[in-house]
Amino acid sequence: MRKENKGIILAIILISYFMILLDNSIIFTGTVKIAAELNLSQTALSWVSNAYSLTFGGLLLLGGSIGDIIGRKRIFSIGLLIFAVGSLLVGLAGSMMSIVLARVFQGIGSAILAPTSLALLMDSFSGKERTRAIVAYGATSGIGASIGLVIGGLFASLMSWRDGFFINVPIAIIMLILTAKFIPTD
């Protein structure tokens, strides 16, 4: 594998992982506007976050296992697609039920993306390159959690909380195209 391809592979992995982190930050920073726009009670609003968290946590091991069995590239691509569709559905949500179901769908995509992104990283790099890639992955987690709150806040206050979810769609499509082109089939 050429060195420049490894840089693209690392970018695909890190951007996809960052997208998951940013998504949660948008929910945290946009809760007031989401509740007001969809007329949600505090209990209903908690389900917007909990539906995602329960699905993500509950399916995380399954997402990784399916990647090991069926193929990491294929499952990673499916995870990107599910996450993109879920993000679109969250952005279009007009009721408590529709946003909660869309968040469940996003949680499924995230439960596939998170473990397969790390598995693809481990498959694509070795030695010192792997160490640097893992450091970048860990840094993305920390940076994503903190910068994600700022970006999420900007979306919620300057635009619409919906735009924070809609932005995931073109990013995921670009990542799908790049995945098909640059990540080797396992």
mmCIF file of C-alpha atoms in Angstrom:
data_model
loop_
_atom_site.group_PDB
_atom_site.id
_atom_site.type_symbol
_atom_site.label_atom_id
_atom_site.label_comp_id
_atom_site.label_asym_id
_atom_site.label_seq_id
_atom_site.Cartn_x
_atom_site.Cartn_y
_atom_site.Cartn_z
ATOM 1 C CA MET A 1 0.000 0.000 0.000
ATOM 2 C CA ARG A 2 1.364 3.398 -0.977
ATOM 3 C CA LYS A 3 2.170 5.883 1.770
ATOM 4 C CA GLU A 4 -0.240 8.551 0.438
ATOM 5 C CA ASN A 5 -3.042 5.977 0.472
ATOM 6 C CA LYS A 6 -2.344 5.358 4.148
ATOM 7 C CA GLY A 7 -2.824 9.058 4.824
ATOM 8 C CA ILE A 8 -6.176 8.960 3.041
ATOM 9 C CA ILE A 9 -7.202 5.815 4.906
ATOM 10 C CA LEU A 10 -6.333 7.455 8.231
ATOM 11 C CA ALA A 11 -8.312 10.557 7.240
ATOM 12 C CA ILE A 12 -11.358 8.426 6.337
ATOM 13 C CA ILE A 13 -11.197 6.650 9.689
ATOM 14 C CA LEU A 14 -10.670 9.805 11.749
ATOM 15 C CA ILE A 15 -13.308 11.898 9.969
ATOM 16 C CA SER A 16 -15.874 9.098 10.302
ATOM 17 C CA TYR A 17 -15.083 8.731 13.994
ATOM 18 C CA PHE A 18 -15.197 12.510 14.514
ATOM 19 C CA MET A 19 -18.648 12.569 12.877
ATOM 20 C CA ILE A 20 -19.976 10.266 15.612
ATOM 21 C CA LEU A 21 -18.507 12.458 18.337
ATOM 22 C CA LEU A 22 -19.815 15.674 16.783
ATOM 23 C CA ASP A 23 -23.285 14.200 16.510
ATOM 24 C CA ASN A 24 -23.577 13.725 20.276
ATOM 25 C CA SER A 25 -22.315 17.246 20.919
ATOM 26 C CA ILE A 26 -25.020 18.693 18.697
ATOM 27 C CA ILE A 27 -27.664 16.900 20.748
ATOM 28 C CA PHE A 28 -26.149 18.196 24.006
ATOM 29 C CA THR A 29 -25.912 21.798 22.820
ATOM 30 C CA GLY A 30 -29.193 21.837 20.932
ATOM 31 C CA THR A 31 -31.515 20.334 23.542
ATOM 32 C CA VAL A 32 -33.274 23.599 24.368
ATOM 33 C CA LYS A 33 -34.020 24.346 20.722
ATOM 34 C CA ILE A 34 -34.980 20.736 19.959
ATOM 35 C CA ALA A 35 -37.388 20.681 22.911
ATOM 36 C CA ALA A 36 -38.934 24.024 21.933
ATOM 37 C CA GLU A 37 -39.275 23.221 18.239
ATOM 38 C CA LEU A 38 -40.685 19.721 18.714
ATOM 39 C CA ASN A 39 -42.630 20.612 21.875
ATOM 40 C CA LEU A 40 -40.883 17.940 23.949
ATOM 41 C CA SER A 41 -41.103 17.479 27.697
ATOM 42 C CA GLN A 42 -37.942 16.837 29.707
ATOM 43 C CA THR A 43 -38.755 13.131 29.759
ATOM 44 C CA ALA A 44 -39.287 13.013 26.003
ATOM 45 C CA LEU A 45 -36.105 15.009 25.442
ATOM 46 C CA SER A 46 -34.095 12.547 27.524
ATOM 47 C CA TRP A 47 -35.200 9.800 25.134
ATOM 48 C CA VAL A 48 -33.667 11.681 22.217
ATOM 49 C CA SER A 49 -30.271 11.110 23.822
ATOM 50 C CA ASN A 50 -31.014 7.799 25.551
ATOM 51 C CA ALA A 51 -32.356 6.085 22.425
ATOM 52 C CA TYR A 52 -29.014 6.659 20.729
ATOM 53 C CA SER A 53 -26.893 5.759 23.758
ATOM 54 C CA LEU A 54 -28.770 2.533 24.516
ATOM 55 C CA THR A 55 -28.663 1.401 20.893
ATOM 56 C CA PHE A 56 -25.013 2.350 20.466
ATOM 57 C CA GLY A 57 -23.887 0.691 23.701
ATOM 58 C CA GLY A 58 -26.070 -2.360 23.206
ATOM 59 C CA LEU A 59 -24.914 -3.082 19.662
ATOM 60 C CA LEU A 60 -21.254 -2.054 19.852
ATOM 61 C CA LEU A 61 -19.884 -5.587 20.293
ATOM 62 C CA LEU A 62 -22.230 -6.938 17.638
ATOM 63 C CA GLY A 63 -21.112 -4.234 15.195
ATOM 64 C CA GLY A 64 -17.482 -5.207 15.679
ATOM 65 C CA SER A 65 -18.218 -8.930 15.421
ATOM 66 C CA ILE A 66 -20.172 -8.543 12.202
ATOM 67 C CA GLY A 67 -17.234 -6.607 10.748
ATOM 68 C CA ASP A 68 -14.927 -9.483 11.679
ATOM 69 C CA ILE A 69 -17.228 -12.047 10.073
ATOM 70 C CA ILE A 70 -18.504 -10.293 6.938
ATOM 71 C CA GLY A 71 -15.627 -7.938 6.256
ATOM 72 C CA ARG A 72 -14.609 -4.670 7.843
ATOM 73 C CA LYS A 73 -14.705 -2.522 4.723
ATOM 74 C CA ARG A 74 -18.197 -3.700 3.782
ATOM 75 C CA ILE A 75 -19.586 -3.268 7.294
ATOM 76 C CA PHE A 76 -17.849 0.105 7.725
ATOM 77 C CA SER A 77 -19.553 1.276 4.519
ATOM 78 C CA ILE A 78 -22.907 -0.032 5.720
ATOM 79 C CA GLY A 79 -22.362 1.782 9.038
ATOM 80 C CA LEU A 80 -21.634 5.038 7.180
ATOM 81 C CA LEU A 81 -24.794 4.606 5.112
ATOM 82 C CA ILE A 82 -26.982 3.844 8.133
ATOM 83 C CA PHE A 83 -25.501 6.771 10.046
ATOM 84 C CA ALA A 84 -26.083 9.134 7.100
ATOM 85 C CA VAL A 85 -29.705 8.050 6.696
ATOM 86 C CA GLY A 86 -30.220 8.321 10.465
ATOM 87 C CA SER A 87 -28.746 11.826 10.456
ATOM 88 C CA LEU A 88 -31.039 12.844 7.611
ATOM 89 C CA LEU A 89 -34.035 11.446 9.486
ATOM 90 C CA VAL A 90 -33.075 13.294 12.682
ATOM 91 C CA GLY A 91 -32.802 16.525 10.716
ATOM 92 C CA LEU A 92 -36.240 15.943 9.186
ATOM 93 C CA ALA A 93 -37.900 14.820 12.441
ATOM 94 C CA GLY A 94 -41.139 16.553 13.304
ATOM 95 C CA SER A 95 -42.226 14.685 16.400
ATOM 96 C CA MET A 96 -40.917 12.918 19.469
ATOM 97 C CA MET A 97 -41.454 9.493 17.952
ATOM 98 C CA SER A 98 -39.718 10.337 14.673
ATOM 99 C CA ILE A 99 -36.633 11.863 16.318
ATOM 100 C CA VAL A 100 -36.310 9.010 18.831
ATOM 101 C CA LEU A 101 -36.574 6.375 16.080
ATOM 102 C CA ALA A 102 -34.095 8.302 13.940
ATOM 103 C CA ARG A 103 -31.683 8.452 16.890
ATOM 104 C CA VAL A 104 -32.025 4.669 17.279
ATOM 105 C CA PHE A 105 -31.107 4.345 13.605
ATOM 106 C CA GLN A 106 -28.095 6.618 14.136
ATOM 107 C CA GLY A 107 -27.067 4.513 17.141
ATOM 108 C CA ILE A 108 -27.049 1.416 14.955
ATOM 109 C CA GLY A 109 -24.795 3.160 12.432
ATOM 110 C CA SER A 110 -22.475 4.378 15.182
ATOM 111 C CA ALA A 111 -22.328 0.933 16.773
ATOM 112 C CA ILE A 112 -21.040 -0.344 13.441
ATOM 113 C CA LEU A 113 -18.720 2.586 12.674
ATOM 114 C CA ALA A 114 -16.872 2.841 15.982
ATOM 115 C CA PRO A 115 -15.478 -0.706 16.226
ATOM 116 C CA THR A 116 -14.899 -1.164 12.501
ATOM 117 C CA SER A 117 -13.066 2.157 12.234
ATOM 118 C CA LEU A 118 -10.619 0.996 14.893
ATOM 119 C CA ALA A 119 -10.342 -2.457 13.276
ATOM 120 C CA LEU A 120 -9.611 -0.845 9.883
ATOM 121 C CA LEU A 121 -6.949 1.270 11.546
ATOM 122 C CA MET A 122 -5.329 -1.828 13.047
ATOM 123 C CA ASP A 123 -5.479 -3.635 9.682
ATOM 124 C CA SER A 124 -4.042 -0.715 7.712
ATOM 125 C CA PHE A 125 -1.068 0.196 9.884
ATOM 126 C CA SER A 126 1.750 -1.638 11.617
ATOM 127 C CA GLY A 127 4.749 -0.794 13.744
ATOM 128 C CA LYS A 128 5.413 2.871 14.400
ATOM 129 C CA GLU A 129 2.784 3.895 11.833
ATOM 130 C CA ARG A 130 0.175 2.008 13.857
ATOM 131 C CA THR A 131 1.281 3.720 17.054
ATOM 132 C CA ARG A 132 0.960 7.136 15.403
ATOM 133 C CA ALA A 133 -2.426 6.191 13.932
ATOM 134 C CA ILE A 134 -3.715 5.041 17.333
ATOM 135 C CA VAL A 135 -2.486 8.284 18.906
ATOM 136 C CA ALA A 136 -4.350 10.223 16.198
ATOM 137 C CA TYR A 137 -7.469 8.140 16.848
ATOM 138 C CA GLY A 138 -7.276 8.818 20.590
ATOM 139 C CA ALA A 139 -6.610 12.501 19.987
ATOM 140 C CA THR A 140 -9.636 12.638 17.697
ATOM 141 C CA SER A 141 -11.721 11.336 20.570
ATOM 142 C CA GLY A 142 -10.539 13.996 22.984
ATOM 143 C CA ILE A 143 -10.548 16.816 20.455
ATOM 144 C CA GLY A 144 -13.877 15.682 19.052
ATOM 145 C CA ALA A 145 -15.511 15.715 22.461
ATOM 146 C CA SER A 146 -14.337 19.235 23.260
ATOM 147 C CA ILE A 147 -14.404 20.920 19.844
ATOM 148 C CA GLY A 148 -17.625 19.087 19.078
ATOM 149 C CA LEU A 149 -19.345 21.045 21.831
ATOM 150 C CA VAL A 150 -18.169 24.318 20.282
ATOM 151 C CA ILE A 151 -19.211 23.277 16.778
ATOM 152 C CA GLY A 152 -22.503 21.911 18.087
ATOM 153 C CA GLY A 153 -23.115 25.165 19.933
ATOM 154 C CA LEU A 154 -22.412 27.145 16.773
ATOM 155 C CA PHE A 155 -24.880 25.059 14.789
ATOM 156 C CA ALA A 156 -27.516 25.355 17.503
ATOM 157 C CA SER A 157 -27.127 29.101 18.033
ATOM 158 C CA LEU A 158 -26.187 30.465 14.593
ATOM 159 C CA MET A 159 -28.055 28.073 12.340
ATOM 160 C CA SER A 160 -30.410 25.275 13.256
ATOM 161 C CA TRP A 161 -29.841 22.150 15.282
ATOM 162 C CA ARG A 162 -31.149 20.353 12.184
ATOM 163 C CA ASP A 163 -28.212 21.634 10.118
ATOM 164 C CA GLY A 164 -25.845 19.889 12.512
ATOM 165 C CA PHE A 165 -27.394 16.579 11.460
ATOM 166 C CA PHE A 166 -27.792 17.423 7.795
ATOM 167 C CA ILE A 167 -24.045 18.135 7.562
ATOM 168 C CA ASN A 168 -23.362 14.468 8.334
ATOM 169 C CA VAL A 169 -25.047 13.364 5.113
ATOM 170 C CA PRO A 170 -22.603 14.821 2.549
ATOM 171 C CA ILE A 171 -19.635 14.011 4.795
ATOM 172 C CA ALA A 172 -20.747 10.364 5.038
ATOM 173 C CA ILE A 173 -21.287 10.201 1.266
ATOM 174 C CA ILE A 174 -17.768 11.537 0.658
ATOM 175 C CA MET A 175 -16.385 9.009 3.157
ATOM 176 C CA LEU A 176 -18.301 6.209 1.383
ATOM 177 C CA ILE A 177 -16.782 7.165 -1.965
ATOM 178 C CA LEU A 178 -13.293 7.405 -0.492
ATOM 179 C CA THR A 179 -13.762 4.102 1.348
ATOM 180 C CA ALA A 180 -14.710 2.355 -1.879
ATOM 181 C CA LYS A 181 -11.664 3.798 -3.629
ATOM 182 C CA PHE A 182 -8.907 3.652 -1.016
ATOM 183 C CA ILE A 183 -9.643 1.078 1.688
ATOM 184 C CA PRO A 184 -8.574 -2.395 0.575
ATOM 185 C CA THR A 185 -11.103 -5.210 0.722
ATOM 186 C CA ASP A 186 -10.391 -7.649 3.531
#
